mmCIF file of C-alpha atoms and ligand atoms in Angstrom:
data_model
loop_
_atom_site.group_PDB
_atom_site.id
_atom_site.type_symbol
_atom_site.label_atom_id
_atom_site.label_comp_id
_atom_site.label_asym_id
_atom_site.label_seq_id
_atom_site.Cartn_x
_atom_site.Cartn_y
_atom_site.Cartn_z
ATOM 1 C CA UNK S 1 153.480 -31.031 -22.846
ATOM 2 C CA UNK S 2 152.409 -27.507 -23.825
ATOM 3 C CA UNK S 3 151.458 -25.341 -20.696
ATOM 4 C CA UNK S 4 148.800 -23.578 -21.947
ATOM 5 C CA UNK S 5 146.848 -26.387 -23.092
ATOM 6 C CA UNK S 6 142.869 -25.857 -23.755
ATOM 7 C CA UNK S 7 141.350 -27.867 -20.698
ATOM 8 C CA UNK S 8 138.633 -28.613 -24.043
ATOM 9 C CA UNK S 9 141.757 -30.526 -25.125
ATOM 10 C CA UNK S 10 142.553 -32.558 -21.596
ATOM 11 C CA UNK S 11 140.164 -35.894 -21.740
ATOM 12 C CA UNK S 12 139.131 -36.961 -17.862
ATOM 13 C CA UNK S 13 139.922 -40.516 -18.755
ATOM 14 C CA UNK S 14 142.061 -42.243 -21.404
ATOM 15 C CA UNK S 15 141.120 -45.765 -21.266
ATOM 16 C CA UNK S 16 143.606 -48.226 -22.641
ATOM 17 C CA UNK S 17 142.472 -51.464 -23.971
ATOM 18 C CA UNK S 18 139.291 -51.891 -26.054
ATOM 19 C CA UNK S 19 137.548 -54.827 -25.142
ATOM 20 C CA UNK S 20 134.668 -55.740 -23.347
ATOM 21 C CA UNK S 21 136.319 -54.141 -19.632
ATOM 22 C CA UNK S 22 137.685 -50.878 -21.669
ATOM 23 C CA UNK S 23 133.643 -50.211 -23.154
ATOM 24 C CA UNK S 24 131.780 -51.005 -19.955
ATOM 25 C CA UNK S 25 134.434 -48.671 -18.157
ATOM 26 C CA UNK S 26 134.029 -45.949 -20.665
ATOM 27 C CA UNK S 27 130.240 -46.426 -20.630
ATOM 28 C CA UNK S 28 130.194 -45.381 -16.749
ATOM 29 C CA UNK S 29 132.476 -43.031 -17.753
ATOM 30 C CA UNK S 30 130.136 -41.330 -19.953
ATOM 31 C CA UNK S 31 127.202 -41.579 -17.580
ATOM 32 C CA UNK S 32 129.513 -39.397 -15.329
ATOM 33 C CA UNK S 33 130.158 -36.524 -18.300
ATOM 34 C CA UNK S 34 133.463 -37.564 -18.239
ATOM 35 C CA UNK S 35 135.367 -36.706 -21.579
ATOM 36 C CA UNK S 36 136.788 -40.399 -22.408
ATOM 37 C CA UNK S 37 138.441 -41.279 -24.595
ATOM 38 C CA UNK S 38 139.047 -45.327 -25.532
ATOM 39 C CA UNK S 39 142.237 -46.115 -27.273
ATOM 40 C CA UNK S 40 142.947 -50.125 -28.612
ATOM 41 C CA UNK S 41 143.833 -51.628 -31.742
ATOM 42 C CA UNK S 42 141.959 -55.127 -30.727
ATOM 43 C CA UNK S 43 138.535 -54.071 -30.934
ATOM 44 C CA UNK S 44 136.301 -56.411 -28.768
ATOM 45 C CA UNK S 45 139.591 -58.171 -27.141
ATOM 46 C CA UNK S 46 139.962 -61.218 -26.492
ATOM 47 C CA UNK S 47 136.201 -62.543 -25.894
ATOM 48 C CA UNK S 48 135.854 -62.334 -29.274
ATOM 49 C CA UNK S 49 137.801 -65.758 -29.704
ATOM 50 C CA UNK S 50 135.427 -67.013 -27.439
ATOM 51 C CA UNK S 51 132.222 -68.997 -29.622
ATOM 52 C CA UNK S 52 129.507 -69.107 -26.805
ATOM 53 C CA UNK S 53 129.339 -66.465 -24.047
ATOM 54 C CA UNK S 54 126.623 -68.198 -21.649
ATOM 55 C CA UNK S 55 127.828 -66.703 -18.023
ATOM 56 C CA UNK S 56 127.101 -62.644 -18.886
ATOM 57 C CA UNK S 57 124.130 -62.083 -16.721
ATOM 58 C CA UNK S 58 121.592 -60.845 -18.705
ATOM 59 C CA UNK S 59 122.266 -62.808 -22.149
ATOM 60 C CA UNK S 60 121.511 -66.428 -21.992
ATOM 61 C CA UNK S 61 123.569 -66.794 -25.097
ATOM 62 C CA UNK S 62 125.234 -64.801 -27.430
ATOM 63 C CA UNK S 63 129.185 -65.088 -29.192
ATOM 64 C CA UNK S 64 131.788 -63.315 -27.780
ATOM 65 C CA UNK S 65 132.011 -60.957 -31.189
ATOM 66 C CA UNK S 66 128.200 -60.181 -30.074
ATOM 67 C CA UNK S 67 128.744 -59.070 -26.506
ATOM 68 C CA UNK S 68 131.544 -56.899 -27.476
ATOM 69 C CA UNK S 69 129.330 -55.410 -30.088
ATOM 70 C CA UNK S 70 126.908 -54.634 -27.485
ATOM 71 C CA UNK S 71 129.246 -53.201 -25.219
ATOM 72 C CA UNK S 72 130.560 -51.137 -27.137
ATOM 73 C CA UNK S 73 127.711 -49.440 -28.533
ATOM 74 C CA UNK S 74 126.579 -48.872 -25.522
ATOM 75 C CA UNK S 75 129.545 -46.470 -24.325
ATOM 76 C CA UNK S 76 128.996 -45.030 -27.770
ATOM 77 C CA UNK S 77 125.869 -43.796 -27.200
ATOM 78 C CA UNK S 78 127.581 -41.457 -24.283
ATOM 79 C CA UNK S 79 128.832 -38.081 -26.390
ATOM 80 C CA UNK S 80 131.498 -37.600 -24.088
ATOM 81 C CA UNK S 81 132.949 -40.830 -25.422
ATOM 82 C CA UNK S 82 135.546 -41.243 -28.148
ATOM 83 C CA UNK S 83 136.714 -44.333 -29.381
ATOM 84 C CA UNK S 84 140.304 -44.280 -31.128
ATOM 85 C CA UNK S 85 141.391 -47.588 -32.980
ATOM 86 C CA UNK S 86 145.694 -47.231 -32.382
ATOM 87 C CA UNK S 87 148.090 -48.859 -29.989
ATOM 88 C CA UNK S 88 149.093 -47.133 -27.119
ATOM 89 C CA UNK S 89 153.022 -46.598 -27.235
ATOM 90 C CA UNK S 90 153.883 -44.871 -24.031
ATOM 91 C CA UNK S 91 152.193 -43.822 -21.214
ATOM 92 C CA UNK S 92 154.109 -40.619 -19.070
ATOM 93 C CA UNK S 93 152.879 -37.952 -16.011
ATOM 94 C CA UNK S 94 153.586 -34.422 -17.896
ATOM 95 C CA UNK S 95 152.762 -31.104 -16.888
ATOM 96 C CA UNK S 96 150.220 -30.272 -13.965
ATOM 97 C CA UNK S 97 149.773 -33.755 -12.869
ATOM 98 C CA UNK S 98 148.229 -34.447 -16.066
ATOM 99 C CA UNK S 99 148.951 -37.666 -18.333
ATOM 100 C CA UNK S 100 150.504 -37.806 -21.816
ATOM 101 C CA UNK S 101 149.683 -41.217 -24.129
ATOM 102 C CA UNK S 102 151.404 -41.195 -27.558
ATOM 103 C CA UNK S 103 150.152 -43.457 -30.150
ATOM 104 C CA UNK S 104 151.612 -45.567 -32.581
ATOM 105 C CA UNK S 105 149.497 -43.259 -35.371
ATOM 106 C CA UNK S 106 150.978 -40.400 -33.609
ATOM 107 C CA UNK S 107 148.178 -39.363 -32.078
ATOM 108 C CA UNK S 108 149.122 -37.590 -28.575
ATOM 109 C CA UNK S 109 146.323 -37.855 -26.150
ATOM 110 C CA UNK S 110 146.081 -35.685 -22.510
ATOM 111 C CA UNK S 111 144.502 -36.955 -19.312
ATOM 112 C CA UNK S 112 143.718 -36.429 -16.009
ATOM 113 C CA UNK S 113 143.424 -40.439 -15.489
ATOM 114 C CA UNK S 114 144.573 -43.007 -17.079
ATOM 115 C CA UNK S 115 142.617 -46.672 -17.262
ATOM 116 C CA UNK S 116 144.886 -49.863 -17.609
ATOM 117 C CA UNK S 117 142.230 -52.639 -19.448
ATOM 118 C CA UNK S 118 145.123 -54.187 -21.443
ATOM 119 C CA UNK S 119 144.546 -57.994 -21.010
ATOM 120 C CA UNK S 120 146.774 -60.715 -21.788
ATOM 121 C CA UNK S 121 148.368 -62.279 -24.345
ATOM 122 C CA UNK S 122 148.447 -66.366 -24.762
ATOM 123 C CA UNK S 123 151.039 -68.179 -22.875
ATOM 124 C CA UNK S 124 153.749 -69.610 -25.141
ATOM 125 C CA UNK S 125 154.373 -73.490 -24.240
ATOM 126 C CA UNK S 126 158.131 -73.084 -24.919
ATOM 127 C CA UNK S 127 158.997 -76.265 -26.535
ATOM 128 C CA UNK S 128 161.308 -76.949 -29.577
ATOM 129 C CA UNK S 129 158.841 -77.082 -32.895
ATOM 130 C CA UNK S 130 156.337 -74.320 -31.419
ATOM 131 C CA UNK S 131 157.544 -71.547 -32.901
ATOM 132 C CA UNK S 132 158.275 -73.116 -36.096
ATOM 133 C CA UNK S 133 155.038 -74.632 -36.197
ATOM 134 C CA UNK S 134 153.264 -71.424 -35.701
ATOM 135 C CA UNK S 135 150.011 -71.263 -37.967
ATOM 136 C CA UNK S 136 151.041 -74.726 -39.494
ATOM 137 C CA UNK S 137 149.770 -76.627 -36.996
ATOM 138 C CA UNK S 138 149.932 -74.638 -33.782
ATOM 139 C CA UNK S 139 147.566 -72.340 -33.103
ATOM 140 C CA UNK S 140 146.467 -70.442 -30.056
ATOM 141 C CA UNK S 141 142.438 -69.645 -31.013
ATOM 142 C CA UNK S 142 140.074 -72.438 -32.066
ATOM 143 C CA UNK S 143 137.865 -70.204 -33.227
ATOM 144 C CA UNK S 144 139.961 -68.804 -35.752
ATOM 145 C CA UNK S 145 141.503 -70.925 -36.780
ATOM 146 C CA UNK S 146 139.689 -74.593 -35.844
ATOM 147 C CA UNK S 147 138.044 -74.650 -39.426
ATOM 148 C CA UNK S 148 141.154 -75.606 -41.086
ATOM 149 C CA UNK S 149 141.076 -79.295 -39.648
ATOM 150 C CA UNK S 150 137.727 -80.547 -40.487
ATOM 151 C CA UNK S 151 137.889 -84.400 -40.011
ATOM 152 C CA UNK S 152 141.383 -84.176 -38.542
ATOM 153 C CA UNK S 153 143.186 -85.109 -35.018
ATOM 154 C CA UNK S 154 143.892 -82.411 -32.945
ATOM 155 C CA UNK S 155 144.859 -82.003 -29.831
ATOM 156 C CA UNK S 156 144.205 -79.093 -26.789
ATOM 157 C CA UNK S 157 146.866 -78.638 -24.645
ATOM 158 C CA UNK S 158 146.298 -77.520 -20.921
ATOM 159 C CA UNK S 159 143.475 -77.775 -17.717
ATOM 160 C CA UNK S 160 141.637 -74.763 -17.261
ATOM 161 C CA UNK S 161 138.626 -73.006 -18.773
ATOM 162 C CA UNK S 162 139.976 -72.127 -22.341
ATOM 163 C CA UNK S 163 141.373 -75.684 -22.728
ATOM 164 C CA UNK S 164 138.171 -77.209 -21.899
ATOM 165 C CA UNK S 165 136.329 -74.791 -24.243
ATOM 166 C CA UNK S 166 138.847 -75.235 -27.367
ATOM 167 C CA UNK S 167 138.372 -78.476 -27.748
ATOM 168 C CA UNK S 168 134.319 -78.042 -27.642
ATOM 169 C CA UNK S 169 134.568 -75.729 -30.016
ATOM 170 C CA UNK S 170 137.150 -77.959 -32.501
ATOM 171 C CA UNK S 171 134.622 -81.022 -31.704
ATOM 172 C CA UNK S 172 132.463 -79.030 -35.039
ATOM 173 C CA UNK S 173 135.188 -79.571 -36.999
ATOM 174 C CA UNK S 174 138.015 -82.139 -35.881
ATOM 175 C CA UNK S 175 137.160 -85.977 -35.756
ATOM 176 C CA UNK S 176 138.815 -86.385 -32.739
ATOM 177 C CA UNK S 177 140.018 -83.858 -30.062
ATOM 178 C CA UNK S 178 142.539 -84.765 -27.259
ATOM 179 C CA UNK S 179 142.988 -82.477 -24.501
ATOM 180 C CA UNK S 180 146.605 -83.273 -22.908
ATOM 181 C CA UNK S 181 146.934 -81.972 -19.474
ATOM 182 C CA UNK S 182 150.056 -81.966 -16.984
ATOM 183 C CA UNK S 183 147.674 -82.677 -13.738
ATOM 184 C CA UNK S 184 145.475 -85.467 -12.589
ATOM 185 C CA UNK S 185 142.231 -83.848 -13.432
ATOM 186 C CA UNK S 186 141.269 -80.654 -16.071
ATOM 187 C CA UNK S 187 139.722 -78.262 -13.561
ATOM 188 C CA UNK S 188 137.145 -76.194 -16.118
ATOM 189 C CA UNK S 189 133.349 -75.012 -14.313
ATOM 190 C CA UNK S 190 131.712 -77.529 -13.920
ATOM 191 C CA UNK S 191 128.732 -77.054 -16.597
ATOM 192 C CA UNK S 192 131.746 -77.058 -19.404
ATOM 193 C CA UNK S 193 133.437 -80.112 -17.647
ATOM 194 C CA UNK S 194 130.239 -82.344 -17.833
ATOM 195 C CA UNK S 195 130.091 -80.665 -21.290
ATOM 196 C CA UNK S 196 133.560 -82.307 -22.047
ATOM 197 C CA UNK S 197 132.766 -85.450 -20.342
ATOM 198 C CA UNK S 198 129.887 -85.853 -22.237
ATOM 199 C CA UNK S 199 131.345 -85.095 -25.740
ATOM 200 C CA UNK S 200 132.449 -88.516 -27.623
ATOM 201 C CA UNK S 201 134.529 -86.851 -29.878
ATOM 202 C CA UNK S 202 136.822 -85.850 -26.942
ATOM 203 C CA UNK S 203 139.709 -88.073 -24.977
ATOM 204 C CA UNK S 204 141.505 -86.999 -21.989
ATOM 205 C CA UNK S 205 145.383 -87.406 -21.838
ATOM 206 C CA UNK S 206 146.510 -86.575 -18.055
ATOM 207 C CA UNK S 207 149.843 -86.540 -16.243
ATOM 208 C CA UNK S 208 151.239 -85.661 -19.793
ATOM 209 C CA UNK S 209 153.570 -82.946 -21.191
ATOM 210 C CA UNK S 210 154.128 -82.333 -24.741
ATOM 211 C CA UNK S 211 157.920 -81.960 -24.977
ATOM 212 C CA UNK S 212 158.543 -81.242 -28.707
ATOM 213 C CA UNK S 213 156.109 -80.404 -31.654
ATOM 214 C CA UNK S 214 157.356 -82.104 -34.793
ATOM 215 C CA UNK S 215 156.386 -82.160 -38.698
ATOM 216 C CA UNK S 216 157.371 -81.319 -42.216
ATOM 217 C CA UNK S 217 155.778 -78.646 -43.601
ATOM 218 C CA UNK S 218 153.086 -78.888 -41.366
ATOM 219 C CA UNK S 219 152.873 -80.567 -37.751
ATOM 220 C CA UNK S 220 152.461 -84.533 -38.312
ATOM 221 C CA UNK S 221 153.317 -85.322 -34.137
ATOM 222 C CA UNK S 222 154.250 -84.691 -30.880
ATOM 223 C CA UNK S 223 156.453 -86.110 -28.365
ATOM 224 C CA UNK S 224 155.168 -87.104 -25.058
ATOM 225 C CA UNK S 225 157.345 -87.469 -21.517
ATOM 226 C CA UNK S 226 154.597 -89.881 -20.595
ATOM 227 C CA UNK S 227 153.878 -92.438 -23.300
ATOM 228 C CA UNK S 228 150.825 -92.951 -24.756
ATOM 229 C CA UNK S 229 148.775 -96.073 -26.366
ATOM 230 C CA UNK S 230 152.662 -97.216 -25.260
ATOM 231 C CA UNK S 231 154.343 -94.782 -27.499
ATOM 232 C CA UNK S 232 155.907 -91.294 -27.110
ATOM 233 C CA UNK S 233 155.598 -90.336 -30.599
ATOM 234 C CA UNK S 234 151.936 -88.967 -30.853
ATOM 235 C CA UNK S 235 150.142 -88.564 -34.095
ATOM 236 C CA UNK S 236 148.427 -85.519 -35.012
ATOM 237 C CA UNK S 237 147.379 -82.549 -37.453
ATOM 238 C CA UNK S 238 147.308 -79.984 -34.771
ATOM 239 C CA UNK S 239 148.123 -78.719 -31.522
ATOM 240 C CA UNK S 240 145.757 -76.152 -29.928
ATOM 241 C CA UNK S 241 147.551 -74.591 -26.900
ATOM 242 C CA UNK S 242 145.323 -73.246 -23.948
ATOM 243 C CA UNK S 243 147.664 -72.726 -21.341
ATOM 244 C CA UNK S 244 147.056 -69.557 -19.870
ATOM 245 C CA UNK S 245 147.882 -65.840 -20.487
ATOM 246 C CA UNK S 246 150.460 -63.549 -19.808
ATOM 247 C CA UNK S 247 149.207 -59.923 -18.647
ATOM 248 C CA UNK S 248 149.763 -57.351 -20.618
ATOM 249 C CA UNK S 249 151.433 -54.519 -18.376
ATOM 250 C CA UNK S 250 154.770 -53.473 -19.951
ATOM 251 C CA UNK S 251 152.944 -49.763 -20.525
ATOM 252 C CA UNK S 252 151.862 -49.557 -17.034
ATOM 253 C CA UNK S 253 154.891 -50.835 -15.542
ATOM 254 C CA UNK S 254 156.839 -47.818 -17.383
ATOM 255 C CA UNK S 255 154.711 -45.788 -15.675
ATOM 256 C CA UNK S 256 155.762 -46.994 -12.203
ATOM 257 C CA UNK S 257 152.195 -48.966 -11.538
ATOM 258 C CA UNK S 258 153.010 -52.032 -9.172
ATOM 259 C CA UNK S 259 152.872 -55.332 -10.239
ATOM 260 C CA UNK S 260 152.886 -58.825 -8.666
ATOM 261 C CA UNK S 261 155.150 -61.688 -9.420
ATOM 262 C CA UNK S 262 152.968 -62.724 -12.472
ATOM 263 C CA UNK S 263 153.255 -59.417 -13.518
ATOM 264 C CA UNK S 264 149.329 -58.471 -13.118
ATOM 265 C CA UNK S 265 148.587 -55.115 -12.528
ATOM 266 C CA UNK S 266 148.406 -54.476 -8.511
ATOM 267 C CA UNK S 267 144.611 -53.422 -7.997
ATOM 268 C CA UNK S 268 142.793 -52.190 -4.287
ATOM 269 C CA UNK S 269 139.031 -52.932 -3.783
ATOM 270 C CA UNK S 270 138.465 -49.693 -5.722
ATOM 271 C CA UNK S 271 140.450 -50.578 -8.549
ATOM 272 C CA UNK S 272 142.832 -48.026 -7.723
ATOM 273 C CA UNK S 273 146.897 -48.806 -8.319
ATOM 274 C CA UNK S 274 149.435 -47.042 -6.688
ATOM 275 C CA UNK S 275 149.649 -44.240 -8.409
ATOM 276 C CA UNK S 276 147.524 -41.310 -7.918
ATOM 277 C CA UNK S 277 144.834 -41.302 -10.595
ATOM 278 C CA UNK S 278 145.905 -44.586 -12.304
ATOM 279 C CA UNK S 279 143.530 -47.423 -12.290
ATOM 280 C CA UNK S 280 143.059 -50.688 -13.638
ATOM 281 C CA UNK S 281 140.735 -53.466 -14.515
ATOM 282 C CA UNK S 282 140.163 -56.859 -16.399
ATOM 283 C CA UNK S 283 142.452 -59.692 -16.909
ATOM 284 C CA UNK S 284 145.120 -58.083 -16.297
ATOM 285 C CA UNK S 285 144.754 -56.930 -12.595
ATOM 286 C CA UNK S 286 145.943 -59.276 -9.510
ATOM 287 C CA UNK S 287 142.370 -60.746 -9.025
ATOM 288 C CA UNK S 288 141.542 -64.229 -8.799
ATOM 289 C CA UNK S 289 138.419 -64.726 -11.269
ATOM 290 C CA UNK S 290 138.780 -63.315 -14.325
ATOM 291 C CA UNK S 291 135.929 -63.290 -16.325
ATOM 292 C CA UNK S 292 134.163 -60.694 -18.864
ATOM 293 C CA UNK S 293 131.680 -59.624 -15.969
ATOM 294 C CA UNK S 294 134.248 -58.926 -13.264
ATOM 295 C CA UNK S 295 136.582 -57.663 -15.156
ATOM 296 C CA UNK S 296 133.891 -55.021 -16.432
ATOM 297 C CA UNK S 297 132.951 -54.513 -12.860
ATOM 298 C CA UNK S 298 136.510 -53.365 -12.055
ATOM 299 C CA UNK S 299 136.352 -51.078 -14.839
ATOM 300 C CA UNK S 300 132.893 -49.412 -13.533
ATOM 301 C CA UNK S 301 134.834 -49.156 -10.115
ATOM 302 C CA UNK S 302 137.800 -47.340 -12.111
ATOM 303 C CA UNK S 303 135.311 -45.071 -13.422
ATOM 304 C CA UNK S 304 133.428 -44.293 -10.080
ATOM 305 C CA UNK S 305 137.194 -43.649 -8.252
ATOM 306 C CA UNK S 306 138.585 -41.580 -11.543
ATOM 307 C CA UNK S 307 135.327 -39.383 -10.988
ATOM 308 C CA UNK S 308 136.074 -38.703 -6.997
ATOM 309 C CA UNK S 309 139.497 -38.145 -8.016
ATOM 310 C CA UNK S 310 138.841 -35.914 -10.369
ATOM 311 C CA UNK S 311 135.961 -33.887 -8.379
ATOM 312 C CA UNK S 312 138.457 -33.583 -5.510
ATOM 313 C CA UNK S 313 141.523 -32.452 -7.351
ATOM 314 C CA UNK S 314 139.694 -29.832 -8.772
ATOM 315 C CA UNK S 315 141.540 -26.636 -9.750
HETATM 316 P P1 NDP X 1 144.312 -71.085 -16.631
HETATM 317 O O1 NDP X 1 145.477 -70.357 -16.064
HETATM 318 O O2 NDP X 1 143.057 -71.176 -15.854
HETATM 319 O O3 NDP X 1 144.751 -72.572 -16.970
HETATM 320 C C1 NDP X 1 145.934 -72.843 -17.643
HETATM 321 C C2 NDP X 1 146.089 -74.343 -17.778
HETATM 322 O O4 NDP X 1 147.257 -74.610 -18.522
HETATM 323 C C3 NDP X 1 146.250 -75.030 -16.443
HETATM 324 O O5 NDP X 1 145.567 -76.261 -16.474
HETATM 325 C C4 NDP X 1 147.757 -75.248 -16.328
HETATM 326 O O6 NDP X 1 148.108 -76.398 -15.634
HETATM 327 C C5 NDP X 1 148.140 -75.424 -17.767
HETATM 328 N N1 NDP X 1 149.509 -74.978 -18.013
HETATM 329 C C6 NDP X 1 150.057 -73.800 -17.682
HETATM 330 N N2 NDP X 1 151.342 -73.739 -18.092
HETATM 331 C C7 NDP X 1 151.593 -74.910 -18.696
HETATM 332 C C8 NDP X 1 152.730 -75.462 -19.324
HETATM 333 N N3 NDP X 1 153.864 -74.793 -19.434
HETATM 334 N N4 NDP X 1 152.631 -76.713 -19.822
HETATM 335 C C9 NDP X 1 151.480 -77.405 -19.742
HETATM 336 N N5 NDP X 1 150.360 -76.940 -19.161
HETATM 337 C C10 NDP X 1 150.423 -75.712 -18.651
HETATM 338 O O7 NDP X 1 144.099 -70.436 -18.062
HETATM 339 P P2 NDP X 1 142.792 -70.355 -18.975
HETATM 340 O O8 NDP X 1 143.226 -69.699 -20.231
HETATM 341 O O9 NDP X 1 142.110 -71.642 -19.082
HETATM 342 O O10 NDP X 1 141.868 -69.355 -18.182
HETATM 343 C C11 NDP X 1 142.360 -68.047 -17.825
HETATM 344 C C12 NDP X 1 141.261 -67.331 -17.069
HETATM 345 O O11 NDP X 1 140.192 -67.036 -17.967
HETATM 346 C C13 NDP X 1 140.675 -68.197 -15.961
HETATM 347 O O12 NDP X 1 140.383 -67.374 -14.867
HETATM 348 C C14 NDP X 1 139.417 -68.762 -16.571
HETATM 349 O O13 NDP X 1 138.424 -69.063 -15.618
HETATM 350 C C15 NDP X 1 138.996 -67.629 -17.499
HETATM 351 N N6 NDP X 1 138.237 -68.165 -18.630
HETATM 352 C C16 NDP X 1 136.903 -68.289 -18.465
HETATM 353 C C17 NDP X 1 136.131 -68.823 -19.451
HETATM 354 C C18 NDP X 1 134.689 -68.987 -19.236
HETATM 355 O O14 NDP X 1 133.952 -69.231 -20.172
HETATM 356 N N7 NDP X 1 134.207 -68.887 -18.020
HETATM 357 C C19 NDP X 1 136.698 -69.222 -20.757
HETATM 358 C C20 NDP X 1 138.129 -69.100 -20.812
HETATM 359 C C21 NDP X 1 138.861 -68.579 -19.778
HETATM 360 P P3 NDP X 1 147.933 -76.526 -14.026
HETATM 361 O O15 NDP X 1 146.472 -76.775 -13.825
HETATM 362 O O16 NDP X 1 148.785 -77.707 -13.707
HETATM 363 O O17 NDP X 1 148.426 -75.257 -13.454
#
């Protein structure tokens, strides 16, 4: 790092990740004056696979794509916000205690703090025919990709909020929707279970694992440990899997941030991590819920701490 850099040239806080947690952080951030700057190559994240967004206090309703939208133009309006569409590469402490973030476009960006809103990527199932499969006949997103099996079997694969939710969605399109599950009982809120329960297009499978995903040119089965309709060959067109998410927090790992054994970012009350200066927020911190609004809500605590942090380091 040069060491006469401008201090018009050092941002107060390079946020990294640009969905719906990386604008409402930067949006504080701007109420503050902070120089921000808001660096992601996913604009909206991953909400915007999501159809229906009914649990953001304030909107009864609205698609994912639409509460990102709002979000972020609502840190836009702030002047001391910039919004940079690039992938963070590296993340480093340089000269003075400040931070150094180098782009994929080669863009070099300076900070006092540094914002971790990275996310997670979907969880791989790791069975023979998945990867092969991929985008014939496995897919990760309904939404994107649901369309393509209009009067077709499908089937969901896992028990929590996304699986329950993926196969709603697919119901539009798909004649029938199975959701296979490993437990005894899918475990989505309640509103979306009843949701489910209510939806004849949609049969539960439980106590099963899908072992292989087979096909030709396109997925035709799957194969079952538990049988089914007394068979463990199970026809299908597709195979949407909903099992989770991996965080996303190689960069801040680098860096020397803690993480837990799942590998989320390690977050106090404030959302400060362990290192000086270095916060975090969103799905991929070590809290338990992880929804749009908390995750934003750890980002508007990043911004509040960054802003003490920076007041009492003051040169
Ligand atoms: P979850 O981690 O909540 O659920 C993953 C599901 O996949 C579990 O049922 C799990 O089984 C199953 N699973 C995991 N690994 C495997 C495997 N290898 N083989 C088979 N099944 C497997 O993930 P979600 O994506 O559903 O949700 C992530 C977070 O996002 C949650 O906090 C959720 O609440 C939130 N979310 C909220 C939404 C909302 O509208 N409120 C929408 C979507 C997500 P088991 O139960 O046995 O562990």
């Amino acid at each position: 790092m040069e060491e006469n850099k401008k201090s018009e040239d050092v941002y107060d806080m390079a946020i990294i990740g640009s969905g719906v947690v990386g604008y409402g952080t930067a949006m504080y951030a701007g109420r503050f004056h902070m120089k921000t700057i808001v660096i992601g190559d996913a604009p909206g994240g991953v909400i915007t696979t999501t159809d229906v967004v009914e649990n953001y206090p304030g909107f009864k309703r609205l698609t994912g794509i639409e509460l990102a939208e709002k979000l972020k133009e609502h840190a836009a309006e702030y002047k001391s916000v910039t919004l940079l569409d690039d992938r963070v590469t590296n993340v480093k402490k340089g000269y003075d205690d400040l931070f150094e973030i180098m782009t994929l476009g080669q863009k070099r960006v300076i900070s006092k703090t540094v914002v971790f809103a990275t996310g997670t990527e979907w969880k791989k199932l790791g069975v023979p025919g998945e990867k092969e499969y991929a985008n014939k006949g496995v897919h990760y997103c309904a939404l994107c990709d649901g369309a393509f099996y209009k009067g077709k079997v499908v089937a969901v694969i896992g028990g929590g909020d996304s699986s329950a939710k993926d196969a709603l969605v697919m119901t539009q399109w798909a004649e029938v929707v199975y959701i296979i599950y490993r437990g005894a009982k899918i475990r989505p809120e309640p509103v979306t279970y009843d949701r489910v329960l209510a939806n004849k297009k949609i049969r539960l499978i439980h106590d099963t694992n899908v072992k292989e995903i087979k096909g030709d040119k396109f997925v035709t089965h799957v194969m079952l440990d538990n049988p089914y309709n007394n068979s463990h060959e199970f026809k299908l067109d597709a195979v949407f899997i909903a099992i989770g998410h991996i965080p996303l927090s190689g960069l801040a790992a680098q860096l020397g941030v803690k993480v837990n054994a799942k590998g989320e970012i390690m977050i106090d009350r404030d959302s400060q991590t362990n290192i000086p200066g270095v916060y975090a927020a969103g799905d991929v911190v070590d809290t338990r819920f992880k929804q749009a609004i908390t995750g934003v809500a750890e980002g508007v605590k990043a911004a509040y701490s960054a802003y003490d942090f920076i007041e009492k380091t003051k040169k």
